[in-house]
């Protein structure tokens, strides 16, 4: 039996409807959204290294463009991979986009992959190095 009352699979995968508008934010509100985006990034892991991509130092830059009357807020992420030949190079941007879209008020995410400068272990946080036993 097929349950026709359930929404189609593509509807289930969509980000939840935003309940807040991220415009005309105070400095404190921007800091709060920043922490929420960082928390979202910390849910994405490199499958070969048991550390999240934020602590690995794969995130180079995050730009926040607040909402205006026509659209919700937009996040643009510049990131890299541990190596250009990483087996998840095609999937990682989607994982990052999906994670950030779960932040209430974010309507659009753009992920730019770059290899300049190349990633090195020097970009890892002390937390990541400790997790990997490098300290």
The first five atom37 places (N, CA, C, CB, O) and aatype in JSON, in Angstrom:
{
  "aatype": [20, 20, 20, 20, 20, 20, 20, 20, 20, 20, 20, 20, 20, 20, 20, 20, 20, 20, 20, 20, 20, 20, 20, 20, 20, 20, 20, 20, 20, 20, 20, 20, 20, 20, 20, 20, 20, 20, 20, 20, 20, 20, 20, 20, 20, 20, 20, 20, 20, 20, 20, 20, 20, 20, 20, 20, 20, 20, 20, 20, 20, 20, 20, 20, 20, 20, 20, 20, 20, 20, 20, 20, 20, 20, 20, 20, 20, 20, 20, 20, 20, 20, 20, 20, 20, 20, 20, 20, 20, 20, 20, 20, 20, 20, 20, 20, 20, 20, 20, 20, 20, 20, 20, 20, 20, 20, 20, 20, 20, 20, 20, 20, 20, 20, 20, 20, 20, 20, 20, 20, 20, 20, 20, 20, 20, 20, 20, 20, 20, 20, 20, 20, 20, 20, 20],
  "atom_mask": [
    [1, 1, 1, 1, 1],
    [1, 1, 1, 1, 1],
    [1, 1, 1, 1, 1],
    [1, 1, 1, 1, 1],
    [1, 1, 1, 1, 1],
    [1, 1, 1, 1, 1],
    [1, 1, 1, 1, 1],
    [1, 1, 1, 1, 1],
    [1, 1, 1, 1, 1],
    [1, 1, 1, 1, 1],
    [1, 1, 1, 1, 1],
    [1, 1, 1, 1, 1],
    [1, 1, 1, 1, 1],
    [1, 1, 1, 1, 1],
    [1, 1, 1, 1, 1],
    [1, 1, 1, 1, 1],
    [1, 1, 1, 1, 1],
    [1, 1, 1, 1, 1],
    [1, 1, 1, 1, 1],
    [1, 1, 1, 1, 1],
    [1, 1, 1, 1, 1],
    [1, 1, 1, 1, 1],
    [1, 1, 1, 1, 1],
    [1, 1, 1, 1, 1],
    [1, 1, 1, 1, 1],
    [1, 1, 1, 1, 1],
    [1, 1, 1, 1, 1],
    [1, 1, 1, 1, 1],
    [1, 1, 1, 1, 1],
    [1, 1, 1, 1, 1],
    [1, 1, 1, 1, 1],
    [1, 1, 1, 1, 1],
    [1, 1, 1, 1, 1],
    [1, 1, 1, 1, 1],
    [1, 1, 1, 1, 1],
    [1, 1, 1, 1, 1],
    [1, 1, 1, 1, 1],
    [1, 1, 1, 1, 1],
    [1, 1, 1, 1, 1],
    [1, 1, 1, 1, 1],
    [1, 1, 1, 1, 1],
    [1, 1, 1, 1, 1],
    [1, 1, 1, 1, 1],
    [1, 1, 1, 1, 1],
    [1, 1, 1, 1, 1],
    [1, 1, 1, 1, 1],
    [1, 1, 1, 1, 1],
    [1, 1, 1, 1, 1],
    [1, 1, 1, 1, 1],
    [1, 1, 1, 1, 1],
    [1, 1, 1, 1, 1],
    [1, 1, 1, 1, 1],
    [1, 1, 1, 1, 1],
    [1, 1, 1, 1, 1],
    [1, 1, 1, 1, 1],
    [1, 1, 1, 1, 1],
    [1, 1, 1, 1, 1],
    [1, 1, 1, 1, 1],
    [1, 1, 1, 1, 1],
    [1, 1, 1, 1, 1],
    [1, 1, 1, 1, 1],
    [1, 1, 1, 1, 1],
    [1, 1, 1, 1, 1],
    [1, 1, 1, 1, 1],
    [1, 1, 1, 1, 1],
    [1, 1, 1, 1, 1],
    [1, 1, 1, 1, 1],
    [1, 1, 1, 1, 1],
    [1, 1, 1, 1, 1],
    [1, 1, 1, 1, 1],
    [1, 1, 1, 1, 1],
    [1, 1, 1, 1, 1],
    [1, 1, 1, 1, 1],
    [1, 1, 1, 1, 1],
    [1, 1, 1, 1, 1],
    [1, 1, 1, 1, 1],
    [1, 1, 1, 1, 1],
    [1, 1, 1, 1, 1],
    [1, 1, 1, 1, 1],
    [1, 1, 1, 1, 1],
    [1, 1, 1, 1, 1],
    [1, 1, 1, 1, 1],
    [1, 1, 1, 1, 1],
    [1, 1, 1, 1, 1],
    [1, 1, 1, 1, 1],
    [1, 1, 1, 1, 1],
    [1, 1, 1, 1, 1],
    [1, 1, 1, 1, 1],
    [1, 1, 1, 1, 1],
    [1, 1, 1, 1, 1],
    [1, 1, 1, 1, 1],
    [1, 1, 1, 1, 1],
    [1, 1, 1, 1, 1],
    [1, 1, 1, 1, 1],
    [1, 1, 1, 1, 1],
    [1, 1, 1, 1, 1],
    [1, 1, 1, 1, 1],
    [1, 1, 1, 1, 1],
    [1, 1, 1, 1, 1],
    [1, 1, 1, 1, 1],
    [1, 1, 1, 1, 1],
    [1, 1, 1, 1, 1],
    [1, 1, 1, 1, 1],
    [1, 1, 1, 1, 1],
    [1, 1, 1, 1, 1],
    [1, 1, 1, 1, 1],
    [1, 1, 1, 1, 1],
    [1, 1, 1, 1, 1],
    [1, 1, 1, 1, 1],
    [1, 1, 1, 1, 1],
    [1, 1, 1, 1, 1],
    [1, 1, 1, 1, 1],
    [1, 1, 1, 1, 1],
    [1, 1, 1, 1, 1],
    [1, 1, 1, 1, 1],
    [1, 1, 1, 1, 1],
    [1, 1, 1, 1, 1],
    [1, 1, 1, 1, 1],
    [1, 1, 1, 1, 1],
    [1, 1, 1, 1, 1],
    [1, 1, 1, 1, 1],
    [1, 1, 1, 1, 1],
    [1, 1, 1, 1, 1],
    [1, 1, 1, 1, 1],
    [1, 1, 1, 1, 1],
    [1, 1, 1, 1, 1],
    [1, 1, 1, 1, 1],
    [1, 1, 1, 1, 1],
    [1, 1, 1, 1, 1],
    [1, 1, 1, 1, 1],
    [1, 1, 1, 1, 1],
    [1, 1, 1, 1, 1],
    [1, 1, 1, 1, 1],
    [1, 1, 1, 1, 1],
    [1, 1, 1, 1, 1]
  ],
  "atom_positions": [
    [[0.84, -1.17, 0.0], [0.0, 0.0, 0.0], [0.89, 1.24, 0.0], [-0.96, -0.01, 1.22], [1.9, 1.28, 0.7]],
    [[0.53, 2.23, -0.77], [1.26, 3.49, -0.85], [0.45, 4.56, -0.13], [1.52, 3.91, -2.34], [-0.74, 4.73, -0.37]],
    [[1.13, 5.27, 0.78], [0.48, 6.33, 1.52], [0.55, 7.62, 0.7], [1.13, 6.52, 2.92], [1.62, 8.22, 0.61]],
    [[-0.53, 8.03, 0.11], [-0.56, 9.23, -0.73], [-0.74, 10.51, 0.09], [-1.67, 9.11, -1.74], [-0.7, 11.6, -0.47]],
    [[-0.95, 10.37, 1.38], [-1.12, 11.56, 2.21], [0.22, 12.18, 2.59], [-1.91, 11.23, 3.46], [0.27, 13.34, 2.99]],
    [[1.29, 11.41, 2.47], [2.63, 11.93, 2.83], [3.13, 12.83, 1.72], [3.63, 10.76, 3.08], [2.84, 12.59, 0.55]],
    [[3.89, 13.89, 2.08], [4.43, 14.77, 1.05], [5.48, 14.03, 0.23], [5.05, 16.05, 1.68], [6.12, 13.11, 0.73]],
    [[5.68, 14.43, -1.04], [6.69, 13.8, -1.87], [8.07, 13.92, -1.22], [6.71, 14.43, -3.27], [8.31, 14.82, -0.41]],
    [[8.97, 13.01, -1.57], [10.31, 12.97, -0.97], [11.05, 14.29, -1.13], [11.12, 11.85, -1.59], [11.74, 14.71, -0.21]],
    [[10.92, 14.95, -2.3], [11.66, 16.2, -2.49], [11.17, 17.29, -1.55], [11.53, 16.67, -3.94], [11.94, 18.17, -1.18]],
    [[9.9, 17.26, -1.16], [9.4, 18.24, -0.21], [9.97, 18.0, 1.18], [7.88, 18.22, -0.16], [10.22, 18.95, 1.92]],
    [[10.17, 16.75, 1.56], [10.72, 16.42, 2.87], [12.15, 16.91, 3.0], [10.67, 14.92, 3.11], [12.59, 17.25, 4.1]],
    [[12.89, 16.96, 1.88], [14.3, 17.34, 1.92], [14.5, 18.85, 2.01], [15.0, 16.8, 0.7], [15.6, 19.3, 2.31]],
    [[13.47, 19.62, 1.75], [13.6, 21.07, 1.78], [13.9, 21.57, 3.19], [12.32, 21.74, 1.25], [13.53, 20.94, 4.18]],
    [[14.57, 22.72, 3.25], [14.84, 23.33, 4.54], [13.52, 23.78, 5.16], [15.81, 24.54, 4.4], [12.57, 24.09, 4.44]],
    [[13.45, 23.8, 6.5], [12.22, 24.25, 7.13], [11.9, 25.7, 6.78], [12.33, 24.09, 8.64], [12.8, 26.49, 6.49]],
    [[10.65, 26.02, 6.8], [10.23, 27.38, 6.51], [10.82, 28.33, 7.55], [8.68, 27.5, 6.48], [10.75, 28.06, 8.75]],
    [[11.39, 29.42, 7.08], [11.99, 30.39, 8.0], [10.91, 31.07, 8.83], [12.82, 31.43, 7.23], [9.86, 31.46, 8.31]],
    [[11.18, 31.19, 10.12], [10.23, 31.85, 11.0], [10.74, 33.2, 11.47], [9.94, 30.96, 12.19], [10.02, 33.93, 12.14]],
    [[11.97, 33.53, 11.12], [12.47, 34.86, 11.5], [13.09, 35.51, 10.28], [13.51, 34.76, 12.66], [13.58, 34.85, 9.36]],
    [[13.07, 36.83, 10.29], [13.64, 37.62, 9.21], [14.93, 38.23, 9.73], [12.65, 38.73, 8.71], [14.95, 38.93, 10.74]],
    [[16.01, 37.95, 9.02], [17.33, 38.43, 9.44], [17.67, 39.72, 8.69], [18.43, 37.35, 9.19], [18.46, 39.72, 7.75]],
    [[17.06, 40.81, 9.13], [17.39, 42.11, 8.55], [17.4, 43.15, 9.66], [16.37, 42.5, 7.43], [16.77, 42.98, 10.7]],
    [[18.13, 44.21, 9.41], [18.28, 45.28, 10.41], [18.7, 44.71, 11.76], [16.95, 46.07, 10.56], [18.12, 45.03, 12.8]],
    [[19.73, 43.86, 11.74], [20.17, 43.17, 12.95], [21.11, 44.03, 13.79], [20.86, 41.87, 12.58], [21.88, 44.83, 13.26]],
    [[21.02, 43.86, 15.07], [21.96, 44.5, 15.97], [23.26, 43.69, 15.93], [21.4, 44.59, 17.43], [23.3, 42.59, 15.39]],
    [[24.29, 44.24, 16.5], [25.58, 43.55, 16.57], [25.45, 42.22, 17.32], [26.64, 44.45, 17.26], [26.06, 41.22, 16.94]],
    [[24.66, 42.21, 18.37], [24.44, 40.99, 19.15], [23.71, 39.95, 18.31], [23.64, 41.3, 20.44], [24.06, 38.77, 18.36]],
    [[22.71, 40.37, 17.55], [21.97, 39.44, 16.71], [22.85, 38.85, 15.61], [20.76, 40.14, 16.09], [22.75, 37.67, 15.29]],
    [[23.73, 39.67, 15.03], [24.68, 39.17, 14.02], [25.6, 38.14, 14.66], [25.5, 40.34, 13.41], [25.9, 37.11, 14.05]],
    [[26.06, 38.4, 15.88], [26.92, 37.45, 16.59], [26.17, 36.14, 16.84], [27.41, 38.06, 17.92], [26.75, 35.06, 16.73]],
    [[24.9, 36.23, 17.19], [24.09, 35.03, 17.41], [23.95, 34.2, 16.14], [22.71, 35.41, 17.94], [24.11, 32.98, 16.17]],
    [[23.66, 34.86, 15.02], [23.53, 34.15, 13.74], [24.87, 33.53, 13.36], [23.03, 35.11, 12.62], [24.92, 32.41, 12.86]],
    [[25.95, 34.26, 13.6], [27.29, 33.74, 13.32], [27.53, 32.45, 14.09], [28.37, 34.78, 13.69], [28.03, 31.47, 13.52]],
    [[27.18, 32.43, 15.36], [27.35, 31.22, 16.16], [26.48, 30.07, 15.66], [27.03, 31.52, 17.63], [26.9, 28.92, 15.7]],
    [[25.28, 30.38, 15.19], [24.4, 29.35, 14.65], [24.98, 28.76, 13.35], [23.0, 29.93, 14.4], [24.89, 27.56, 13.12]],
    [[25.56, 29.61, 12.52], [26.17, 29.13, 11.28], [27.39, 28.28, 11.59], [26.57, 30.33, 10.37], [27.58, 27.23, 10.98]],
    [[28.21, 28.71, 12.55], [29.37, 27.91, 12.95], [28.91, 26.56, 13.5], [30.21, 28.66, 14.01], [29.5, 25.53, 13.17]],
    [[27.88, 26.57, 14.32], [27.35, 25.3, 14.86], [26.89, 24.39, 13.73], [26.18, 25.57, 15.84], [27.09, 23.18, 13.78]],
    [[26.26, 24.98, 12.7], [25.81, 24.19, 11.55], [27.01, 23.61, 10.81], [24.95, 25.05, 10.6], [26.99, 22.44, 10.41]],
    [[28.04, 24.41, 10.62], [29.24, 23.93, 9.93], [29.91, 22.8, 10.7], [30.23, 25.08, 9.73], [30.51, 21.9, 10.11]],
    [[29.8, 22.85, 12.02], [30.41, 21.81, 12.85], [29.67, 20.48, 12.8], [30.49, 22.29, 14.28], [30.11, 19.5, 13.4]],
    [[28.54, 20.45, 12.09], [27.83, 19.18, 11.92], [28.31, 18.44, 10.68], [26.32, 19.42, 11.84], [27.91, 17.29, 10.44]],
    [[29.15, 19.08, 9.88], [29.66, 18.48, 8.64], [31.06, 17.96, 8.9], [29.65, 19.52, 7.46], [31.95, 18.69, 9.35]],
    [[31.25, 16.69, 8.6], [32.54, 16.04, 8.86], [33.18, 15.57, 7.56], [32.36, 14.85, 9.81], [32.51, 15.16, 6.62]],
    [[34.5, 15.65, 7.54], [35.27, 15.03, 6.48], [35.17, 13.53, 6.74], [36.78, 15.54, 6.43], [35.53, 13.09, 7.83]],
    [[34.7, 12.73, 5.79], [34.49, 11.31, 6.07], [35.78, 10.53, 6.33], [33.77, 10.68, 4.93], [35.74, 9.43, 6.89]],
    [[36.92, 11.07, 5.94], [38.18, 10.37, 6.14], [38.88, 10.78, 7.44], [39.1, 10.62, 4.98], [39.79, 10.09, 7.9]],
    [[38.45, 11.89, 8.02], [39.07, 12.41, 9.24], [37.95, 12.68, 10.23], [39.92, 13.72, 8.95], [37.02, 13.41, 9.91]],
    [[38.01, 12.11, 11.42], [36.89, 12.25, 12.36], [36.83, 13.6, 13.07], [36.98, 11.16, 13.4], [36.71, 13.66, 14.3]],
    [[36.9, 14.69, 12.3], [36.84, 16.04, 12.84], [35.96, 16.86, 11.9], [38.28, 16.68, 12.98], [36.0, 16.66, 10.68]],
    [[35.18, 17.78, 12.46], [34.31, 18.59, 11.61], [35.12, 19.55, 10.74], [33.3, 19.38, 12.47], [36.27, 19.87, 11.05]],
    [[34.51, 20.0, 9.65], [35.22, 20.81, 8.66], [35.61, 22.19, 9.19], [34.37, 20.98, 7.43], [36.58, 22.78, 8.73]],
    [[34.87, 22.69, 10.16], [35.21, 24.0, 10.75], [36.5, 23.89, 11.54], [34.07, 24.51, 11.66], [37.41, 24.7, 11.36]],
    [[36.59, 22.9, 12.41], [37.8, 22.72, 13.23], [39.0, 22.27, 12.39], [37.54, 21.71, 14.34], [40.14, 22.53, 12.75]],
    [[38.72, 21.6, 11.27], [39.81, 21.21, 10.36], [40.42, 22.41, 9.65], [39.3, 20.21, 9.33], [41.52, 22.33, 9.12]],
    [[39.7, 23.53, 9.65], [40.2, 24.72, 8.97], [39.87, 24.74, 7.49], [41.69, 24.83, 9.15], [40.55, 25.41, 6.71]],
    [[38.84, 24.0, 7.09], [38.46, 23.96, 5.68], [37.61, 25.17, 5.28], [37.7, 22.68, 5.39], [37.44, 25.44, 4.09]],
    [[37.08, 25.88, 6.25], [36.26, 27.07, 5.97], [37.18, 28.29, 5.96], [35.11, 27.23, 7.03], [37.78, 28.64, 6.98]],
    [[37.29, 28.92, 4.82], [38.16, 30.1, 4.68], [37.42, 31.4, 4.97], [38.76, 30.15, 3.28], [37.99, 32.32, 5.57]],
    [[36.16, 31.49, 4.54], [35.43, 32.74, 4.72], [33.94, 32.47, 4.67], [35.83, 33.78, 3.63], [33.47, 31.62, 3.91]],
    [[33.19, 33.2, 5.5], [31.73, 33.14, 5.48], [31.22, 34.58, 5.4], [31.16, 32.39, 6.74], [31.51, 35.39, 6.28]],
    [[30.47, 34.87, 4.36], [29.86, 36.2, 4.2], [28.38, 36.09, 4.47], [30.12, 36.78, 2.78], [27.72, 35.14, 4.04]],
    [[27.86, 37.07, 5.19], [26.45, 37.12, 5.56], [25.82, 38.32, 4.88], [26.26, 37.18, 7.11], [26.26, 39.45, 5.08]],
    [[24.8, 38.09, 4.08], [24.05, 39.14, 3.41], [22.64, 39.12, 4.0], [24.03, 38.94, 1.84], [21.85, 38.23, 3.66]],
    [[22.32, 40.07, 4.87], [21.01, 40.05, 5.55], [19.84, 40.11, 4.58], [20.92, 41.22, 6.52], [19.98, 40.46, 3.41]],
    [[18.69, 39.76, 5.1], [17.46, 39.76, 4.31], [17.08, 41.17, 3.93], [16.31, 39.09, 5.09], [17.4, 42.14, 4.61]],
    [[16.39, 41.25, 2.81], [15.72, 42.5, 2.45], [14.28, 42.15, 2.12], [16.45, 43.22, 1.24], [13.85, 41.02, 2.35]],
    [[13.53, 43.08, 1.59], [12.1, 42.83, 1.37], [11.83, 41.71, 0.37], [11.44, 44.09, 0.9], [10.79, 41.06, 0.45]],
    [[12.73, 41.48, -0.57], [12.48, 40.5, -1.62], [12.89, 39.07, -1.26], [13.18, 40.91, -2.86], [12.36, 38.13, -1.84]],
    [[13.82, 38.9, -0.34], [14.34, 37.55, -0.08], [14.87, 37.46, 1.34], [15.44, 37.19, -1.08], [15.04, 38.46, 2.03]],
    [[15.13, 36.24, 1.75], [15.73, 36.01, 3.07], [17.24, 36.22, 3.02], [15.4, 34.6, 3.56], [17.79, 36.62, 2.0]],
    [[17.88, 35.95, 4.13], [19.31, 36.14, 4.24], [20.07, 35.12, 3.4], [19.76, 36.06, 5.7], [19.58, 34.01, 3.15]],
    [[21.26, 35.51, 2.96], [22.11, 34.66, 2.14], [23.47, 34.51, 2.82], [22.26, 35.23, 0.7], [24.01, 35.47, 3.37]],
    [[23.99, 33.31, 2.76], [25.33, 33.02, 3.26], [26.18, 32.56, 2.08], [25.3, 31.93, 4.41], [25.74, 31.72, 1.29]],
    [[27.37, 33.11, 1.96], [28.33, 32.65, 0.96], [29.54, 32.12, 1.7], [28.73, 33.8, -0.04], [30.11, 32.81, 2.55]],
    [[29.94, 30.9, 1.38], [31.06, 30.23, 2.05], [32.16, 29.97, 1.04], [30.59, 28.9, 2.72], [31.93, 29.42, -0.03]],
    [[33.37, 30.38, 1.4], [34.56, 29.98, 0.65], [35.23, 28.9, 1.46], [35.54, 31.21, 0.38], [35.55, 29.1, 2.63]],
    [[35.46, 27.76, 0.84], [36.05, 26.65, 1.57], [36.99, 25.86, 0.67], [34.96, 25.74, 2.13], [37.05, 26.07, -0.54]],
    [[37.7, 24.95, 1.29], [38.61, 24.09, 0.57], [38.41, 22.66, 1.04], [40.08, 24.54, 0.77], [37.52, 22.38, 1.84]],
    [[39.22, 21.79, 0.55], [39.25, 20.4, 0.98], [40.68, 20.08, 1.41], [38.77, 19.43, -0.17], [41.61, 20.83, 1.11]],
    [[40.85, 18.98, 2.11], [42.2, 18.63, 2.56], [43.11, 18.34, 1.37], [42.15, 17.42, 3.49], [44.33, 18.49, 1.47]],
    [[42.53, 17.92, 0.25], [43.3, 17.67, -0.98], [42.38, 17.84, -2.18], [43.93, 16.23, -0.96], [41.2, 17.51, -2.09]],
    [[42.89, 18.35, -3.3], [42.05, 18.53, -4.49], [41.39, 17.23, -4.96], [42.87, 19.11, -5.62], [40.3, 17.28, -5.53]],
    [[42.02, 16.1, -4.74], [41.46, 14.83, -5.18], [40.57, 14.16, -4.15], [42.55, 13.9, -5.54], [40.3, 12.97, -4.26]],
    [[40.1, 14.91, -3.16], [39.24, 14.35, -2.11], [38.05, 13.65, -2.75], [38.77, 15.47, -1.14], [37.39, 14.21, -3.62]],
    [[37.75, 12.41, -2.31], [36.67, 11.66, -2.93], [35.27, 12.27, -2.76], [36.66, 10.29, -2.38], [34.36, 11.91, -3.5]],
    [[35.1, 13.17, -1.82], [33.78, 13.79, -1.62], [33.73, 15.23, -2.14], [33.4, 13.77, -0.14], [32.86, 16.01, -1.75]],
    [[34.67, 15.59, -3.0], [34.73, 16.96, -3.52], [33.41, 17.39, -4.15], [35.85, 17.07, -4.54], [33.03, 18.56, -4.02]],
    [[32.73, 16.51, -4.82], [31.46, 16.86, -5.45], [30.3, 16.93, -4.49], [31.15, 15.89, -6.52], [29.3, 17.59, -4.77]],
    [[30.42, 16.26, -3.35], [29.31, 16.19, -2.39], [29.42, 17.21, -1.26], [29.24, 14.82, -1.81], [28.41, 17.7, -0.75]],
    [[30.65, 17.53, -0.86], [30.86, 18.39, 0.31], [30.13, 19.73, 0.22], [32.34, 18.64, 0.47], [29.52, 20.14, 1.21]],
    [[30.16, 20.45, -0.92], [29.42, 21.72, -0.97], [27.93, 21.56, -0.65], [29.58, 22.35, -2.34], [27.35, 22.41, 0.01]],
    [[27.33, 20.48, -1.11], [25.92, 20.22, -0.82], [25.69, 19.96, 0.66], [25.42, 19.04, -1.63], [24.68, 20.4, 1.22]],
    [[26.62, 19.25, 1.3], [26.5, 18.99, 2.74], [26.55, 20.31, 3.51], [27.62, 18.03, 3.22], [25.79, 20.52, 4.45]],
    [[27.46, 21.19, 3.1], [27.61, 22.5, 3.76], [26.34, 23.32, 3.55], [28.86, 23.26, 3.22], [25.82, 23.92, 4.49]],
    [[25.85, 23.36, 2.33], [24.63, 24.11, 2.02], [23.45, 23.59, 2.85], [24.3, 24.01, 0.52], [22.73, 24.37, 3.46]],
    [[23.27, 22.29, 2.87], [22.16, 21.69, 3.62], [22.25, 22.03, 5.11], [22.14, 20.18, 3.44], [21.24, 22.35, 5.74]],
    [[23.45, 21.97, 5.67], [23.63, 22.26, 7.09], [23.27, 23.71, 7.41], [25.07, 21.96, 7.52], [22.59, 23.97, 8.4]],
    [[23.74, 24.64, 6.6], [23.5, 26.06, 6.87], [22.04, 26.44, 6.63], [24.42, 26.93, 6.0], [21.5, 27.31, 7.32]],
    [[21.39, 25.78, 5.67], [19.98, 26.09, 5.41], [19.08, 25.72, 6.58], [19.51, 25.37, 4.16], [17.93, 26.15, 6.63]],
    [[19.57, 24.95, 7.51], [18.79, 24.6, 8.7], [18.77, 25.75, 9.72], [19.36, 23.34, 9.36], [17.98, 25.72, 10.67]],
    [[19.61, 26.76, 9.52], [19.6, 27.93, 10.41], [18.4, 28.79, 10.04], [20.94, 28.75, 10.29], [18.26, 29.22, 8.9]],
    [[17.56, 29.02, 11.01], [16.34, 29.8, 10.79], [16.69, 31.19, 10.28], [15.51, 29.89, 12.09], [17.51, 31.9, 10.87]],
    [[16.05, 31.58, 9.17], [16.27, 32.9, 8.6], [17.2, 32.89, 7.41], [16.8, 33.83, 9.64], [17.27, 33.88, 6.67]],
    [[17.94, 31.8, 7.2], [18.82, 31.69, 6.04], [18.02, 31.06, 4.9], [20.11, 30.85, 6.37], [17.49, 29.96, 5.04]],
    [[17.96, 31.77, 3.8], [17.16, 31.3, 2.66], [18.03, 30.76, 1.53], [16.29, 32.41, 2.14], [17.58, 29.91, 0.75]],
    [[19.25, 31.25, 1.43], [20.1, 30.87, 0.31], [21.54, 30.69, 0.79], [20.04, 31.92, -0.82], [22.02, 31.46, 1.61]],
    [[22.21, 29.66, 0.27], [23.61, 29.4, 0.59], [24.35, 29.13, -0.7], [23.75, 28.19, 1.58], [23.91, 28.36, -1.55]],
    [[25.49, 29.78, -0.83], [26.36, 29.56, -1.97], [27.71, 29.11, -1.44], [26.5, 30.86, -2.85], [28.29, 29.76, -0.57]],
    [[28.21, 27.98, -1.95], [29.49, 27.44, -1.49], [30.48, 27.5, -2.64], [29.33, 25.98, -0.96], [30.25, 26.91, -3.7]],
    [[31.58, 28.21, -2.42], [32.64, 28.33, -3.41], [33.83, 27.49, -2.97], [33.07, 29.81, -3.61], [34.35, 27.67, -1.87]],
    [[34.26, 26.57, -3.82], [35.43, 25.75, -3.53], [36.67, 26.45, -4.06], [35.29, 24.33, -4.14], [36.67, 26.97, -5.18]],
    [[37.72, 26.46, -3.25], [38.97, 27.06, -3.67], [40.13, 26.21, -3.13], [39.09, 28.53, -3.17], [39.99, 25.51, -2.13]],
    [[41.24, 26.28, -3.8], [42.44, 25.59, -3.32], [43.58, 26.58, -3.17], [42.85, 24.46, -4.29], [44.75, 26.2, -3.13]],
    [[43.23, 27.86, -3.08], [44.21, 28.92, -2.86], [43.83, 29.69, -1.61], [44.31, 29.87, -4.09], [42.77, 30.33, -1.62]],
    [[44.58, 29.69, -0.59], [45.81, 28.9, -0.44], [45.47, 27.44, -0.19], [46.67, 29.46, 0.72], [44.38, 27.11, 0.27]],
    [[46.42, 26.56, -0.5], [46.17, 25.14, -0.24], [46.01, 24.89, 1.25], [47.33, 24.29, -0.81], [46.64, 25.55, 2.08]],
    [[45.17, 23.93, 1.58], [44.98, 23.57, 2.98], [46.23, 22.89, 3.51], [43.75, 22.65, 3.15], [46.92, 22.17, 2.79]],
    [[46.52, 23.14, 4.78], [47.58, 22.42, 5.48], [47.12, 22.19, 6.91], [48.95, 23.2, 5.44], [46.18, 22.84, 7.37]],
    [[47.77, 21.27, 7.59], [47.4, 20.96, 8.97], [47.56, 22.16, 9.89], [48.25, 19.8, 9.49], [47.0, 22.18, 10.98]],
    [[48.31, 23.16, 9.47], [48.47, 24.39, 10.26], [47.14, 25.13, 10.43], [49.51, 25.32, 9.6], [46.99, 25.91, 11.37]],
    [[46.19, 24.89, 9.55], [44.89, 25.56, 9.63], [43.97, 24.92, 10.66], [44.21, 25.54, 8.26], [42.94, 25.5, 11.01]],
    [[44.32, 23.74, 11.15], [43.48, 23.04, 12.12], [43.49, 23.75, 13.47], [43.95, 21.59, 12.29], [44.51, 24.31, 13.88]],
    [[42.36, 23.71, 14.15], [42.28, 24.28, 15.49], [43.0, 23.36, 16.47], [40.8, 24.48, 15.92], [43.29, 22.2, 16.17]],
    [[43.29, 23.89, 17.65], [43.91, 23.06, 18.69], [42.97, 21.92, 19.07], [44.26, 23.91, 19.95], [43.42, 20.82, 19.38]],
    [[41.66, 22.19, 19.06], [40.67, 21.17, 19.35], [40.78, 19.99, 18.38], [39.26, 21.78, 19.3], [40.73, 18.83, 18.79]],
    [[40.93, 20.31, 17.08], [41.06, 19.26, 16.07], [42.34, 18.48, 16.25], [41.01, 19.85, 14.65], [42.36, 17.25, 16.17]],
    [[43.41, 19.19, 16.51], [44.71, 18.51, 16.71], [44.66, 17.59, 17.93], [45.84, 19.55, 16.86], [45.21, 16.49, 17.92]],
    [[44.01, 18.06, 18.97], [43.86, 17.25, 20.18], [43.01, 16.0, 19.89], [43.24, 18.08, 21.32], [43.35, 14.9, 20.33]],
    [[41.92, 16.19, 19.15], [41.04, 15.08, 18.8], [41.78, 14.01, 17.99], [39.84, 15.6, 17.99], [41.52, 12.82, 18.14]],
    [[42.7, 14.45, 17.15], [43.45, 13.52, 16.31], [44.73, 13.0, 16.99], [43.81, 14.19, 15.01], [45.45, 12.19, 16.41]],
    [[44.99, 13.47, 18.21], [46.18, 13.02, 18.94], [47.45, 13.65, 18.42], [46.29, 11.53, 18.86], [48.53, 13.06, 18.55]],
    [[47.34, 14.84, 17.84], [48.51, 15.53, 17.3], [49.12, 16.52, 18.31], [48.12, 16.28, 16.01], [50.06, 17.25, 18.0]],
    [[48.57, 16.53, 19.52], [49.09, 17.44, 20.56], [49.44, 16.62, 21.79], [48.06, 18.56, 20.91], [49.9, 17.18, 22.79]]
  ]
}
